[in-house]
GROMACS .gro file of C-alpha atoms in nm:
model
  240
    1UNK     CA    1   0.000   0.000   0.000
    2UNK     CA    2   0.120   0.342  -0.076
    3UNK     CA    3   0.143   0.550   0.272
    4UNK     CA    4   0.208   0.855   0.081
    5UNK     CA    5  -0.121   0.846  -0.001
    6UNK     CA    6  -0.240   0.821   0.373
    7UNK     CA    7   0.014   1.067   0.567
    8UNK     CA    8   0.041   1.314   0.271
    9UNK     CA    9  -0.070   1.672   0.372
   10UNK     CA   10  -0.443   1.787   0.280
   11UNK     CA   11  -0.488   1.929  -0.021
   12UNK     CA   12  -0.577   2.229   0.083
   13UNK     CA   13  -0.243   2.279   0.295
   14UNK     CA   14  -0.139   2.556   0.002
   15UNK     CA   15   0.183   2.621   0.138
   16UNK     CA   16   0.344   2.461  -0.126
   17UNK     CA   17   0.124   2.561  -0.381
   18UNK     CA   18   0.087   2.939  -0.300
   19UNK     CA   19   0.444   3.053  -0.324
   20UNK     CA   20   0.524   3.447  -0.482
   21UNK     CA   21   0.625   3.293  -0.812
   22UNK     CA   22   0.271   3.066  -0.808
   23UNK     CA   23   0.090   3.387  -0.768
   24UNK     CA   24   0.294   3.634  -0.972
   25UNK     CA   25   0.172   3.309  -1.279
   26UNK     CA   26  -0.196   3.288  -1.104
   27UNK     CA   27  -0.219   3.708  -1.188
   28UNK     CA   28  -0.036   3.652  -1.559
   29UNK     CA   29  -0.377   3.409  -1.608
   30UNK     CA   30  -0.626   3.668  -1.459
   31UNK     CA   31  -0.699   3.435  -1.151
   32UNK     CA   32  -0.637   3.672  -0.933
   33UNK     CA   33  -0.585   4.063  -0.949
   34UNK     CA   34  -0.278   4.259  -0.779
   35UNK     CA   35  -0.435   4.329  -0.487
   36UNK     CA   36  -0.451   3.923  -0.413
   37UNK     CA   37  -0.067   3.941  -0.532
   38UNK     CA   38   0.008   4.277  -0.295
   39UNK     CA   39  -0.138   4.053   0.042
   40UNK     CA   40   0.087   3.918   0.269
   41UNK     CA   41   0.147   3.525   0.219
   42UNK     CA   42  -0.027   3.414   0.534
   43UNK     CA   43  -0.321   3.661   0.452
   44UNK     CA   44  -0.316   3.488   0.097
   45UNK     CA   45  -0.320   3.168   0.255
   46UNK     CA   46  -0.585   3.254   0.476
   47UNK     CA   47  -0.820   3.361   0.196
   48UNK     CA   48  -0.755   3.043  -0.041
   49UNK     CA   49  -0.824   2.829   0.244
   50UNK     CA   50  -1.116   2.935   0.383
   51UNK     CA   51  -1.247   2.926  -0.040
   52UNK     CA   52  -1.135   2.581  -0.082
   53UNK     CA   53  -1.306   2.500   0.226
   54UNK     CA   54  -1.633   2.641   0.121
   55UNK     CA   55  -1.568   2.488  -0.214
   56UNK     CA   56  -1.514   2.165  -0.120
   57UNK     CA   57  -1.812   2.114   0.087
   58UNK     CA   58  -2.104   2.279  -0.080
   59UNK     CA   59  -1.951   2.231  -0.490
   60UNK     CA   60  -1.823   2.515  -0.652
   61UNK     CA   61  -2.134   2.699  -0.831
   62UNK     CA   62  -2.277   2.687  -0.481
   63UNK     CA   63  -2.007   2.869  -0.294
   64UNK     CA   64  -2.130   3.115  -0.063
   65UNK     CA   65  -1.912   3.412  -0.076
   66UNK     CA   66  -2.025   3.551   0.302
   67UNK     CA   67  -1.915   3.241   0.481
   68UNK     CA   68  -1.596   3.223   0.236
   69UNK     CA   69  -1.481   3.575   0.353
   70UNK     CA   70  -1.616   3.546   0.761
   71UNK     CA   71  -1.384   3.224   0.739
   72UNK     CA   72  -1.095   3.397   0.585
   73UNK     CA   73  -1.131   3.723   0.826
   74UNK     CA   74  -1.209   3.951   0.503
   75UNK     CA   75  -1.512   4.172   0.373
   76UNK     CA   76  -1.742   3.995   0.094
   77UNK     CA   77  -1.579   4.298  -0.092
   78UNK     CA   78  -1.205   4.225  -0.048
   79UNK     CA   79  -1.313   3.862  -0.257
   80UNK     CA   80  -1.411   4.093  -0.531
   81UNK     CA   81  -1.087   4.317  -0.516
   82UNK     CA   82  -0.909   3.971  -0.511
   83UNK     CA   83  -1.082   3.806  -0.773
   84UNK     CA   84  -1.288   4.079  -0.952
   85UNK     CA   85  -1.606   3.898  -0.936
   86UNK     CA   86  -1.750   3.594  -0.802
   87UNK     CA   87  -1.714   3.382  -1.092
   88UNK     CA   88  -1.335   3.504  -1.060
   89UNK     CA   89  -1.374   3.325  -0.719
   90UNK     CA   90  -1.519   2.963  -0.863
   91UNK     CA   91  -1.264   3.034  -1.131
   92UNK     CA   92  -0.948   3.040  -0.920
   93UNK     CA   93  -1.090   2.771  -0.707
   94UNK     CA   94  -1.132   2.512  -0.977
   95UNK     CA   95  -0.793   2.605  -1.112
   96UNK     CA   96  -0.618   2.614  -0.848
   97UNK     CA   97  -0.756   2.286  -0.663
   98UNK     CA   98  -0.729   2.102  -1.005
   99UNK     CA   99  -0.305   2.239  -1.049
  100UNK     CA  100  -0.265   2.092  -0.665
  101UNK     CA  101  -0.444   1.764  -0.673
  102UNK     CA  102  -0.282   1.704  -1.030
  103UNK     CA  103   0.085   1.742  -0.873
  104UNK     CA  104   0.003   1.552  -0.591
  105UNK     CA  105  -0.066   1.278  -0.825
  106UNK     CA  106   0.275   1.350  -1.009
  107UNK     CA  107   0.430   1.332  -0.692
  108UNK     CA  108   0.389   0.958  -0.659
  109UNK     CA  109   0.504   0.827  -0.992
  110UNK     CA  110   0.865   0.796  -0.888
  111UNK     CA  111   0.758   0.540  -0.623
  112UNK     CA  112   0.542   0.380  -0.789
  113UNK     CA  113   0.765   0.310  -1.115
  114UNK     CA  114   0.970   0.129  -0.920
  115UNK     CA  115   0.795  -0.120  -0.757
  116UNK     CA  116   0.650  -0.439  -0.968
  117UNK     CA  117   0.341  -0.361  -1.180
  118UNK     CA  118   0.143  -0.533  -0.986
  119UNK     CA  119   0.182  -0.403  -0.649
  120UNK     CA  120   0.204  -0.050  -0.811
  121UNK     CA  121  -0.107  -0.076  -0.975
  122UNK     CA  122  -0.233  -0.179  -0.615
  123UNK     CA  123  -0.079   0.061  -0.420
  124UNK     CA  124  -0.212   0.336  -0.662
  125UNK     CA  125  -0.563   0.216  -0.653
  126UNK     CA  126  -0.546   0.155  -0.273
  127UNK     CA  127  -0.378   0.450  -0.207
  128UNK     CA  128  -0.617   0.638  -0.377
  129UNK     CA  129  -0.893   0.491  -0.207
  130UNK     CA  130  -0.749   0.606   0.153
  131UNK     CA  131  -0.640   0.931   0.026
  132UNK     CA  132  -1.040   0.994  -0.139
  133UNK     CA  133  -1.186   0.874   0.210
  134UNK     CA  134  -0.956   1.073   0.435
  135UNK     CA  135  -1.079   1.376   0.202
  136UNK     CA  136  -1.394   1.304   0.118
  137UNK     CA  137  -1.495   1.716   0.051
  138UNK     CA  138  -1.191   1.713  -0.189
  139UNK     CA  139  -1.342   1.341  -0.356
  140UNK     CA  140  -1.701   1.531  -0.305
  141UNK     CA  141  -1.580   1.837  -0.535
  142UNK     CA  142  -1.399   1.616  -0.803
  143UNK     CA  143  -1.697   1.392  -0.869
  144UNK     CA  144  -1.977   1.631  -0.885
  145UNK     CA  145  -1.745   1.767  -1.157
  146UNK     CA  146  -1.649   1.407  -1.310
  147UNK     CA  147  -2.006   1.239  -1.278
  148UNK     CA  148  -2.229   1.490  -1.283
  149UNK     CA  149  -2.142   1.621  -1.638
  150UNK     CA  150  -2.077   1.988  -1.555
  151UNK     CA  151  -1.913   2.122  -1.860
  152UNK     CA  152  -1.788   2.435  -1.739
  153UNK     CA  153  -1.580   2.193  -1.494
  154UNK     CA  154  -1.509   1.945  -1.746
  155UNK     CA  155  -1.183   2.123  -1.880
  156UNK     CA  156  -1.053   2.317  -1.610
  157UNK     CA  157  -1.113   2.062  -1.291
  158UNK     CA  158  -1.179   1.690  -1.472
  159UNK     CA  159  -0.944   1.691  -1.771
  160UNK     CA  160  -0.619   1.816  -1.580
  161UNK     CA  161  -0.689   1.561  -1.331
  162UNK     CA  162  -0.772   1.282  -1.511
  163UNK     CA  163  -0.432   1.378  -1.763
  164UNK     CA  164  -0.231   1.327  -1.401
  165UNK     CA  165  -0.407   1.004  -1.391
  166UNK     CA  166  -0.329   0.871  -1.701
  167UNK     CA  167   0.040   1.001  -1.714
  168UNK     CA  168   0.128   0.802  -1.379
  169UNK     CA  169  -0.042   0.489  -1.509
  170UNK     CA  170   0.180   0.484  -1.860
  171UNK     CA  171   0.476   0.561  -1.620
  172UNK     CA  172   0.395   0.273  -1.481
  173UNK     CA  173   0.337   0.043  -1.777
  174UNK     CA  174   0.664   0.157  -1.942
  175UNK     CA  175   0.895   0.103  -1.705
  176UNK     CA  176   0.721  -0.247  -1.668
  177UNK     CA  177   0.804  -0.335  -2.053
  178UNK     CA  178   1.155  -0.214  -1.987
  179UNK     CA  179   1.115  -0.454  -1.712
  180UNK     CA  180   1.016  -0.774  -1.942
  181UNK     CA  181   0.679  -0.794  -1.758
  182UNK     CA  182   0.476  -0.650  -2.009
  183UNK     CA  183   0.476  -0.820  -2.342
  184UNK     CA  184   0.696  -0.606  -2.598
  185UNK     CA  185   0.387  -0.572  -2.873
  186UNK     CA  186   0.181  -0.455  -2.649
  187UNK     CA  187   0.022  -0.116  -2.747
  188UNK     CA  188   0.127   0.107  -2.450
  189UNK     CA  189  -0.112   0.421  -2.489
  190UNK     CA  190  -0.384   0.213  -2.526
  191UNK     CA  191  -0.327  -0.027  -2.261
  192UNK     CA  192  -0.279   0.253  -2.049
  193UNK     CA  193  -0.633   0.413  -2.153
  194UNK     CA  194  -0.768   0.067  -2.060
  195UNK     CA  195  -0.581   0.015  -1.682
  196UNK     CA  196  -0.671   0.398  -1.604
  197UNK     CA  197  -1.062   0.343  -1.708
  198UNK     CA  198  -1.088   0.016  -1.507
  199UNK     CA  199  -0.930   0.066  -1.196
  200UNK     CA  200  -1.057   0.422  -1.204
  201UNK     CA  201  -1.463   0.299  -1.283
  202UNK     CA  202  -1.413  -0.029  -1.007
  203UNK     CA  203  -1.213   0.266  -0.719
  204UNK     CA  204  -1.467   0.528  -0.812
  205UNK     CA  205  -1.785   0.258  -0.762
  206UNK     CA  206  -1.632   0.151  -0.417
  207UNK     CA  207  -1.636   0.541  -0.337
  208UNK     CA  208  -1.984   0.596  -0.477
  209UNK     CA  209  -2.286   0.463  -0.341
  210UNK     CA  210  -2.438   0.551  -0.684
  211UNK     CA  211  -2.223   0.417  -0.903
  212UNK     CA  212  -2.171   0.087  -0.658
  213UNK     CA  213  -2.553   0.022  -0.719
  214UNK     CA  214  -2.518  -0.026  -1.108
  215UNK     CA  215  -2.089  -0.154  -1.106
  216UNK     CA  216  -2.147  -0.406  -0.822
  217UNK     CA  217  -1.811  -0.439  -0.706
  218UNK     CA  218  -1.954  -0.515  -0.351
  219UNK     CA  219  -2.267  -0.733  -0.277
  220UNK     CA  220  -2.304  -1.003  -0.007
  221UNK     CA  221  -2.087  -1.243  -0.201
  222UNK     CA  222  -1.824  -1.056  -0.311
  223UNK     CA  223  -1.606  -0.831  -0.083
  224UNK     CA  224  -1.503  -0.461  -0.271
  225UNK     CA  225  -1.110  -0.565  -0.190
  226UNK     CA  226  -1.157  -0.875  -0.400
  227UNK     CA  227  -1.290  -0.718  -0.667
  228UNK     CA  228  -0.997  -0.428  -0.672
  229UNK     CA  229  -0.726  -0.745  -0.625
  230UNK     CA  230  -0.908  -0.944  -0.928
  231UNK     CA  231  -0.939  -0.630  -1.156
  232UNK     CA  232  -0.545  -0.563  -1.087
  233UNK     CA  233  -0.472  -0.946  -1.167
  234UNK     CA  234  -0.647  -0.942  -1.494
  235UNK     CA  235  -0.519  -0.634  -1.609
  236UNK     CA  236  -0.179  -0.770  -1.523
  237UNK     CA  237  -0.197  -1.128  -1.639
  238UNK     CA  238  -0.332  -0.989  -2.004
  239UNK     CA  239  -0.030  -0.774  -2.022
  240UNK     CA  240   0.214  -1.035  -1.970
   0.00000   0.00000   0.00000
C-alpha cells in the first residue's frame, strides 16, 4: 500500500502551492488581481483556504461568498478586489484545486515506477482509495465535476486531473516493458487508456454509493477488496 497516499498533507495545505512565483503566474492568467498578489502570504493563505473549504463542501457553483470571507477574516468585498467577481472566485478555485491535486498525483510516480506492476497498480488504486476517504470534501468536489457532467468543470477541474491520472499509469506500464513484464507488442497508450478506465470505474464505484448500485463491485458475495485485487490481476496477467 502506498502510505504517501495516507500521511500526505491535505490538499488544501497551500503552502506549497501558493508561493510568490505561483501567484505572480496565477495574476499573468487573470486568476487573481494585484491586490490578491500585494497581500501578505499568510493573509493569501488565509483567503484560499477558507475558499477551498467552502468549495469543497457545498460544490463550486454553490459557494457562498459571506461564509468564504467570515472564514478567511475579510469583507465579501475584499473577494471581489481579489478576484474581480464571483465567478473570478469559482474560477481560481477550480484552477487552483485542479493544479494541486494534479501534482500531488505526479508526486507519486517515482515510487510507484519502481515497484512491480502489480503491487504498483495496487498501491495506486489503494492509495487512492485512503487518500479519497480521508478527504472526502476534496473526492465530493472532483466527482460532482467528473459524474455529474458539468461542462464548465469538465476542462478546467476533470481533464487536468484525469491527464495526471493517465500520465502516472503509462509511467507505470513503461517502465514495466523495460522490465520484461509487459509483453513487448503490447500497445502502451492504449493499454494505459484501458488500466486507467478500469481501476478508475471499479475505485470510483467503491467510493460511490451511486455508481456501486449499477458496477457491483460489492454485494453479499463478493467483498469490494476482491474485486480491486481481481481487476489488478487481470489487467496484469493480459499484459504479460
Amino acid at each position: 500500500m502506498n502510505n504517501g497516499f495516507m500521511n500526505h498533507e491535505s490538499m488544501v495545505q497551500v503552502a506549497r502551492g501558493l508561493t510568490a512565483d505561483a501567484v505572480v503566474r496565477l495574476e499573468e492568467r487573470g486568476l487573481v488581481t494585484a491586490t490578491f498578489r500585494r497581500l501578505a502570504p499568510d493573509r493569501q493563505q488565509a483567503v484560499v483556504l477558507a475558499i477551498l473549504d467552502e468549495a469543497f463542501g457545498r460544490g463550486p457553483s454553490r459557494l457562498r461568498l459571506k461564509e468564504a470571507a467570515q472564514a478567511a477574516g475579510v469583507a465579501v468585498g475584499s473577494l471581489y478586489q481579489y478576484f474581480g467577481n464571483r465567478q473570478g472566485v469559482i474560477d481560481f478555485t477550480v484552477s487552483f484545486a485542479a493544479g494541486l491535486l494534479a501534482d500531488e498525483l505526479r508526486g507519486y510516480v517515482p515510487s510507484l515506477v519502481e515497484l512491480p506492476l502489480a503491487d504498483g497498480l495496487r498501491a495506486w488504486v489503494g492509495g487512492g482509495l485512503e487518500w479519497s476517504s480521508d478527504h472526502s470534501a476534496v473526492m465530493r468536489f472532483f466527482a460532482r465535476a467528473a459524474y455529474e457532467g458539468d461542462a464548465a468543470l469538465e476542462q478546467t477541474l476533470v481533464a487536468p486531473i484525469a491527464q495526471a491520472m493517465l500520465e502516472a499509469v503509462t509511467a507505470m506500464l513503461q517502465e514495466a516493458q523495460r522490465r520484461g513484464e509487459v509483453r513487448a507488442d503490447v500497445d502502451l497508450p492504449v493499454a494505459a487508456s484501458v488500466v486507467h478506465a478500469a481501476l478508475s470505474a471499479t475505485a470510483d464505484a467503491v467510493l460511490l454509493d451511486h455508481l456501486g448500485t449499477y458496477l457491483l463491485p460489492a454485494r453479499p458475495a463478493v467483498e469490494a477488496g476482491r474485486t480491486l485485487e481481481a481487476t489488478v490481476d487481470l489487467l496484469c496477467r493480459g499484459l504479460a
